[in-house]
Amino acid sequence: MNDERWNRYLFERHSRAEIAEWARRLRYFRFCRAYGGHAGDGDRLLAAIALAGTVPDIREVLGILGIAADPVPVDAPQPIPGVSYTAEAFERFVRIAPGPLRIRQPGHVTLGGHTVFVYLHPGRLELSMSDVESPFEVTQAVILSAEAVEAFLLPLANRLIDPPQADRNCLSPATYPEFWL
């Protein structure tokens, strides 16, 4: 992509050479640059696994990754649309994953000793990694952790969605093929 302003933003924190090295090292995780501005997001590594959406399928994928499918009781309090809550009160609500299982969103889990943020969406499971000490940053330590976590993704390789985020912020062979040459 030849938009100079975009390239300055994309390579603001990490050089083109460094990102190209990450691309060649990682098989499943992709570097996704923050949207920035008021989005409140940050840079991250992202992988996504396709889900059929059935109870057995979701349980199978979570089981392969060693992630618990914690059931949420039907009477668990949930926020009411249109009602204001303090941040502290809102944090007490259990986040329920969409789909046929009434389970808690996995959130931060540990895979092989590495912290991964795991979130169920309709039709997909996303795994996101950024620096634990400096959230929203991708560092060499995060790259090393992602390489280790990719071993857990190997049995699910045929279900990986690439790119996991279909836009120019996510570097993949489809969006930036020059990094995979």
PDB file of C-alpha atoms in Angstrom:
ATOM      1  CA  MET A   1       0.000   0.000   0.000  1.00  0.00           C
ATOM      2  CA  ASN A   2       1.515   3.277  -1.057  1.00  0.00           C
ATOM      3  CA  ASP A   3      -0.358   5.766   1.120  1.00  0.00           C
ATOM      4  CA  GLU A   4       2.562   7.611   2.770  1.00  0.00           C
ATOM      5  CA  ARG A   5       0.533   8.864   5.743  1.00  0.00           C
ATOM      6  CA  TRP A   6      -0.782   5.367   6.408  1.00  0.00           C
ATOM      7  CA  ASN A   7       2.723   3.887   6.137  1.00  0.00           C
ATOM      8  CA  ARG A   8       4.062   6.415   8.664  1.00  0.00           C
ATOM      9  CA  TYR A   9       1.332   5.316  11.088  1.00  0.00           C
ATOM     10  CA  LEU A  10       1.724   1.596  10.367  1.00  0.00           C
ATOM     11  CA  PHE A  11       5.499   1.640  10.927  1.00  0.00           C
ATOM     12  CA  GLU A  12       5.507   4.284  13.688  1.00  0.00           C
ATOM     13  CA  ARG A  13       6.427   1.849  16.487  1.00  0.00           C
ATOM     14  CA  HIS A  14       7.993  -1.016  14.561  1.00  0.00           C
ATOM     15  CA  SER A  15      10.048  -0.856  11.401  1.00  0.00           C
ATOM     16  CA  ARG A  16       9.041  -2.515   8.164  1.00  0.00           C
ATOM     17  CA  ALA A  17      11.940  -4.968   8.637  1.00  0.00           C
ATOM     18  CA  GLU A  18      10.840  -5.890  12.166  1.00  0.00           C
ATOM     19  CA  ILE A  19       7.233  -6.519  11.117  1.00  0.00           C
ATOM     20  CA  ALA A  20       8.430  -8.563   8.122  1.00  0.00           C
ATOM     21  CA  GLU A  21      10.505 -10.696  10.499  1.00  0.00           C
ATOM     22  CA  TRP A  22       7.445 -11.272  12.705  1.00  0.00           C
ATOM     23  CA  ALA A  23       5.396 -12.230   9.657  1.00  0.00           C
ATOM     24  CA  ARG A  24       7.914 -14.894   8.681  1.00  0.00           C
ATOM     25  CA  ARG A  25       8.226 -16.212  12.256  1.00  0.00           C
ATOM     26  CA  LEU A  26       4.519 -16.533  13.061  1.00  0.00           C
ATOM     27  CA  ARG A  27       2.347 -19.086  11.296  1.00  0.00           C
ATOM     28  CA  TYR A  28      -1.093 -18.202  12.670  1.00  0.00           C
ATOM     29  CA  PHE A  29      -0.963 -14.929  14.592  1.00  0.00           C
ATOM     30  CA  ARG A  30      -1.100 -11.692  12.613  1.00  0.00           C
ATOM     31  CA  PHE A  31       0.097  -8.250  13.697  1.00  0.00           C
ATOM     32  CA  CYS A  32      -2.854  -5.846  13.834  1.00  0.00           C
ATOM     33  CA  ARG A  33      -2.121  -2.149  14.165  1.00  0.00           C
ATOM     34  CA  ALA A  34      -4.441  -0.176  16.457  1.00  0.00           C
ATOM     35  CA  TYR A  35      -7.263   1.809  14.924  1.00  0.00           C
ATOM     36  CA  GLY A  36      -6.311   4.579  17.322  1.00  0.00           C
ATOM     37  CA  GLY A  37      -8.170   7.777  18.004  1.00  0.00           C
ATOM     38  CA  HIS A  38     -11.234   7.243  20.167  1.00  0.00           C
ATOM     39  CA  ALA A  39     -11.299   3.476  19.560  1.00  0.00           C
ATOM     40  CA  GLY A  40      -9.440   2.843  22.811  1.00  0.00           C
ATOM     41  CA  ASP A  41      -7.622  -0.100  21.253  1.00  0.00           C
ATOM     42  CA  GLY A  42      -3.981  -0.931  20.775  1.00  0.00           C
ATOM     43  CA  ASP A  43      -1.617  -3.024  18.716  1.00  0.00           C
ATOM     44  CA  ARG A  44      -1.991  -6.770  19.100  1.00  0.00           C
ATOM     45  CA  LEU A  45      -1.339 -10.158  17.610  1.00  0.00           C
ATOM     46  CA  LEU A  46      -4.561 -11.820  16.509  1.00  0.00           C
ATOM     47  CA  ALA A  47      -5.620 -15.303  15.416  1.00  0.00           C
ATOM     48  CA  ALA A  48      -9.175 -16.463  14.695  1.00  0.00           C
ATOM     49  CA  ILE A  49     -10.674 -19.945  14.544  1.00  0.00           C
ATOM     50  CA  ALA A  50     -13.858 -20.686  12.580  1.00  0.00           C
ATOM     51  CA  LEU A  51     -16.675 -22.228  14.601  1.00  0.00           C
ATOM     52  CA  ALA A  52     -19.702 -24.102  13.284  1.00  0.00           C
ATOM     53  CA  GLY A  53     -21.715 -22.656  16.161  1.00  0.00           C
ATOM     54  CA  THR A  54     -22.984 -25.969  17.491  1.00  0.00           C
ATOM     55  CA  VAL A  55     -22.563 -27.018  21.114  1.00  0.00           C
ATOM     56  CA  PRO A  56     -20.313 -30.004  20.272  1.00  0.00           C
ATOM     57  CA  ASP A  57     -18.149 -27.874  17.956  1.00  0.00           C
ATOM     58  CA  ILE A  58     -17.626 -25.076  20.467  1.00  0.00           C
ATOM     59  CA  ARG A  59     -16.865 -27.565  23.244  1.00  0.00           C
ATOM     60  CA  GLU A  60     -14.414 -29.410  20.981  1.00  0.00           C
ATOM     61  CA  VAL A  61     -12.439 -26.274  20.075  1.00  0.00           C
ATOM     62  CA  LEU A  62     -12.327 -25.035  23.657  1.00  0.00           C
ATOM     63  CA  GLY A  63     -11.293 -28.525  24.783  1.00  0.00           C
ATOM     64  CA  ILE A  64      -8.435 -28.720  22.268  1.00  0.00           C
ATOM     65  CA  LEU A  65      -7.163 -25.398  23.610  1.00  0.00           C
ATOM     66  CA  GLY A  66      -7.671 -26.480  27.223  1.00  0.00           C
ATOM     67  CA  ILE A  67     -10.124 -23.638  27.908  1.00  0.00           C
ATOM     68  CA  ALA A  68     -12.952 -24.255  30.362  1.00  0.00           C
ATOM     69  CA  ALA A  69     -16.537 -23.780  29.200  1.00  0.00           C
ATOM     70  CA  ASP A  70     -17.778 -22.296  32.473  1.00  0.00           C
ATOM     71  CA  PRO A  71     -21.603 -22.412  32.574  1.00  0.00           C
ATOM     72  CA  VAL A  72     -23.472 -19.262  33.596  1.00  0.00           C
ATOM     73  CA  PRO A  73     -26.620 -19.805  35.688  1.00  0.00           C
ATOM     74  CA  VAL A  74     -29.848 -18.661  34.064  1.00  0.00           C
ATOM     75  CA  ASP A  75     -30.492 -16.343  37.006  1.00  0.00           C
ATOM     76  CA  ALA A  76     -27.071 -14.638  36.822  1.00  0.00           C
ATOM     77  CA  PRO A  77     -27.654 -10.850  36.885  1.00  0.00           C
ATOM     78  CA  GLN A  78     -27.168  -9.094  33.548  1.00  0.00           C
ATOM     79  CA  PRO A  79     -27.114  -5.391  32.688  1.00  0.00           C
ATOM     80  CA  ILE A  80     -30.429  -3.940  31.595  1.00  0.00           C
ATOM     81  CA  PRO A  81     -30.317  -1.919  28.356  1.00  0.00           C
ATOM     82  CA  GLY A  82     -30.868   1.774  29.005  1.00  0.00           C
ATOM     83  CA  VAL A  83     -29.848   1.583  32.682  1.00  0.00           C
ATOM     84  CA  SER A  84     -26.666   3.391  33.763  1.00  0.00           C
ATOM     85  CA  TYR A  85     -24.119   1.541  35.884  1.00  0.00           C
ATOM     86  CA  THR A  86     -20.895   2.605  37.536  1.00  0.00           C
ATOM     87  CA  ALA A  87     -17.797   0.953  36.119  1.00  0.00           C
ATOM     88  CA  GLU A  88     -17.467  -1.110  39.300  1.00  0.00           C
ATOM     89  CA  ALA A  89     -21.071  -2.310  39.115  1.00  0.00           C
ATOM     90  CA  PHE A  90     -20.784  -3.145  35.425  1.00  0.00           C
ATOM     91  CA  GLU A  91     -17.616  -5.198  36.049  1.00  0.00           C
ATOM     92  CA  ARG A  92     -19.583  -7.473  38.392  1.00  0.00           C
ATOM     93  CA  PHE A  93     -21.827  -8.712  35.566  1.00  0.00           C
ATOM     94  CA  VAL A  94     -20.789 -12.018  34.011  1.00  0.00           C
ATOM     95  CA  ARG A  95     -19.989 -11.669  30.312  1.00  0.00           C
ATOM     96  CA  ILE A  96     -21.886 -14.392  28.490  1.00  0.00           C
ATOM     97  CA  ALA A  97     -20.550 -15.743  25.195  1.00  0.00           C
ATOM     98  CA  PRO A  98     -22.979 -15.616  22.266  1.00  0.00           C
ATOM     99  CA  GLY A  99     -24.273 -18.872  20.869  1.00  0.00           C
ATOM    100  CA  PRO A 100     -26.085 -21.985  22.000  1.00  0.00           C
ATOM    101  CA  LEU A 101     -23.961 -22.503  25.126  1.00  0.00           C
ATOM    102  CA  ARG A 102     -24.657 -20.271  28.086  1.00  0.00           C
ATOM    103  CA  ILE A 103     -21.009 -19.968  29.086  1.00  0.00           C
ATOM    104  CA  ARG A 104     -18.778 -17.234  30.424  1.00  0.00           C
ATOM    105  CA  GLN A 105     -16.580 -15.428  27.891  1.00  0.00           C
ATOM    106  CA  PRO A 106     -13.125 -16.942  28.454  1.00  0.00           C
ATOM    107  CA  GLY A 107     -11.325 -13.565  28.633  1.00  0.00           C
ATOM    108  CA  HIS A 108      -7.726 -13.778  29.837  1.00  0.00           C
ATOM    109  CA  VAL A 109      -6.529 -17.388  29.939  1.00  0.00           C
ATOM    110  CA  THR A 110      -3.148 -19.052  30.211  1.00  0.00           C
ATOM    111  CA  LEU A 111      -1.995 -21.354  27.401  1.00  0.00           C
ATOM    112  CA  GLY A 112       1.343 -23.020  28.039  1.00  0.00           C
ATOM    113  CA  GLY A 113       2.241 -20.366  30.604  1.00  0.00           C
ATOM    114  CA  HIS A 114       1.400 -17.456  28.260  1.00  0.00           C
ATOM    115  CA  THR A 115      -1.448 -14.973  28.705  1.00  0.00           C
ATOM    116  CA  VAL A 116      -3.938 -14.876  25.832  1.00  0.00           C
ATOM    117  CA  PHE A 117      -7.199 -12.941  25.614  1.00  0.00           C
ATOM    118  CA  VAL A 118      -9.822 -15.328  24.201  1.00  0.00           C
ATOM    119  CA  TYR A 119     -13.231 -14.137  23.053  1.00  0.00           C
ATOM    120  CA  LEU A 120     -16.120 -16.015  21.466  1.00  0.00           C
ATOM    121  CA  HIS A 121     -17.986 -14.273  18.652  1.00  0.00           C
ATOM    122  CA  PRO A 122     -20.724 -15.744  16.470  1.00  0.00           C
ATOM    123  CA  GLY A 123     -18.950 -18.182  14.137  1.00  0.00           C
ATOM    124  CA  ARG A 124     -15.416 -17.538  15.460  1.00  0.00           C
ATOM    125  CA  LEU A 125     -13.093 -17.696  18.429  1.00  0.00           C
ATOM    126  CA  GLU A 126     -10.459 -14.953  18.611  1.00  0.00           C
ATOM    127  CA  LEU A 127      -7.131 -15.170  20.405  1.00  0.00           C
ATOM    128  CA  SER A 128      -5.371 -11.881  21.019  1.00  0.00           C
ATOM    129  CA  MET A 129      -1.977 -11.165  22.541  1.00  0.00           C
ATOM    130  CA  SER A 130      -0.237  -7.989  23.632  1.00  0.00           C
ATOM    131  CA  ASP A 131       2.348  -7.114  26.269  1.00  0.00           C
ATOM    132  CA  VAL A 132       1.145  -7.823  29.818  1.00  0.00           C
ATOM    133  CA  GLU A 133       3.301  -5.024  31.269  1.00  0.00           C
ATOM    134  CA  SER A 134       2.377  -2.470  28.579  1.00  0.00           C
ATOM    135  CA  PRO A 135      -1.086  -3.470  27.348  1.00  0.00           C
ATOM    136  CA  PHE A 136      -1.784  -2.772  23.703  1.00  0.00           C
ATOM    137  CA  GLU A 137       1.894  -3.087  22.733  1.00  0.00           C
ATOM    138  CA  VAL A 138       3.514  -5.868  20.735  1.00  0.00           C
ATOM    139  CA  THR A 139       7.066  -6.591  21.859  1.00  0.00           C
ATOM    140  CA  GLN A 140       9.632  -9.287  21.160  1.00  0.00           C
ATOM    141  CA  ALA A 141       8.426 -11.022  24.340  1.00  0.00           C
ATOM    142  CA  VAL A 142       4.901 -11.159  22.880  1.00  0.00           C
ATOM    143  CA  ILE A 143       6.271 -12.617  19.634  1.00  0.00           C
ATOM    144  CA  LEU A 144       8.064 -15.351  21.612  1.00  0.00           C
ATOM    145  CA  SER A 145       4.879 -16.087  23.577  1.00  0.00           C
ATOM    146  CA  ALA A 146       2.827 -16.225  20.367  1.00  0.00           C
ATOM    147  CA  GLU A 147       5.274 -18.720  18.844  1.00  0.00           C
ATOM    148  CA  ALA A 148       4.734 -20.967  21.886  1.00  0.00           C
ATOM    149  CA  VAL A 149       0.941 -20.549  21.817  1.00  0.00           C
ATOM    150  CA  GLU A 150       0.851 -21.456  18.124  1.00  0.00           C
ATOM    151  CA  ALA A 151       1.653 -25.049  19.147  1.00  0.00           C
ATOM    152  CA  PHE A 152      -1.830 -25.160  20.712  1.00  0.00           C
ATOM    153  CA  LEU A 153      -3.348 -23.942  17.429  1.00  0.00           C
ATOM    154  CA  LEU A 154      -1.695 -26.618  15.284  1.00  0.00           C
ATOM    155  CA  PRO A 155      -4.591 -29.141  15.663  1.00  0.00           C
ATOM    156  CA  LEU A 156      -6.947 -26.348  14.537  1.00  0.00           C
ATOM    157  CA  ALA A 157      -4.822 -25.104  11.618  1.00  0.00           C
ATOM    158  CA  ASN A 158      -7.440 -26.046   9.002  1.00  0.00           C
ATOM    159  CA  ARG A 159     -10.001 -23.855  10.815  1.00  0.00           C
ATOM    160  CA  LEU A 160      -7.916 -20.696  11.116  1.00  0.00           C
ATOM    161  CA  ILE A 161      -9.366 -17.581   9.507  1.00  0.00           C
ATOM    162  CA  ASP A 162      -6.742 -15.606   7.608  1.00  0.00           C
ATOM    163  CA  PRO A 163      -6.794 -12.688   7.836  1.00  0.00           C
ATOM    164  CA  PRO A 164      -8.381 -12.724  11.286  1.00  0.00           C
ATOM    165  CA  GLN A 165      -9.331  -9.056  10.836  1.00  0.00           C
ATOM    166  CA  ALA A 166     -10.168  -8.194   7.239  1.00  0.00           C
ATOM    167  CA  ASP A 167      -8.808  -4.674   6.837  1.00  0.00           C
ATOM    168  CA  ARG A 168      -5.538  -2.880   6.217  1.00  0.00           C
ATOM    169  CA  ASN A 169      -4.756  -2.674   9.949  1.00  0.00           C
ATOM    170  CA  CYS A 170      -4.167  -6.428  10.049  1.00  0.00           C
ATOM    171  CA  LEU A 171      -1.040  -7.592   8.234  1.00  0.00           C
ATOM    172  CA  SER A 172      -1.642 -10.876   6.449  1.00  0.00           C
ATOM    173  CA  PRO A 173      -0.552 -12.517   3.186  1.00  0.00           C
ATOM    174  CA  ALA A 174      -3.796 -11.204   1.650  1.00  0.00           C
ATOM    175  CA  THR A 175      -3.232  -7.566   2.635  1.00  0.00           C
ATOM    176  CA  TYR A 176       0.581  -7.260   2.626  1.00  0.00           C
ATOM    177  CA  PRO A 177       1.960 -10.200   0.586  1.00  0.00           C
ATOM    178  CA  GLU A 178       5.419  -8.615   0.417  1.00  0.00           C
ATOM    179  CA  PHE A 179       6.041  -9.565   4.069  1.00  0.00           C
ATOM    180  CA  TRP A 180       5.647 -13.276   3.287  1.00  0.00           C
ATOM    181  CA  LEU A 181       8.018 -13.435   0.280  1.00  0.00           C
TER     182      LEU A 181
END
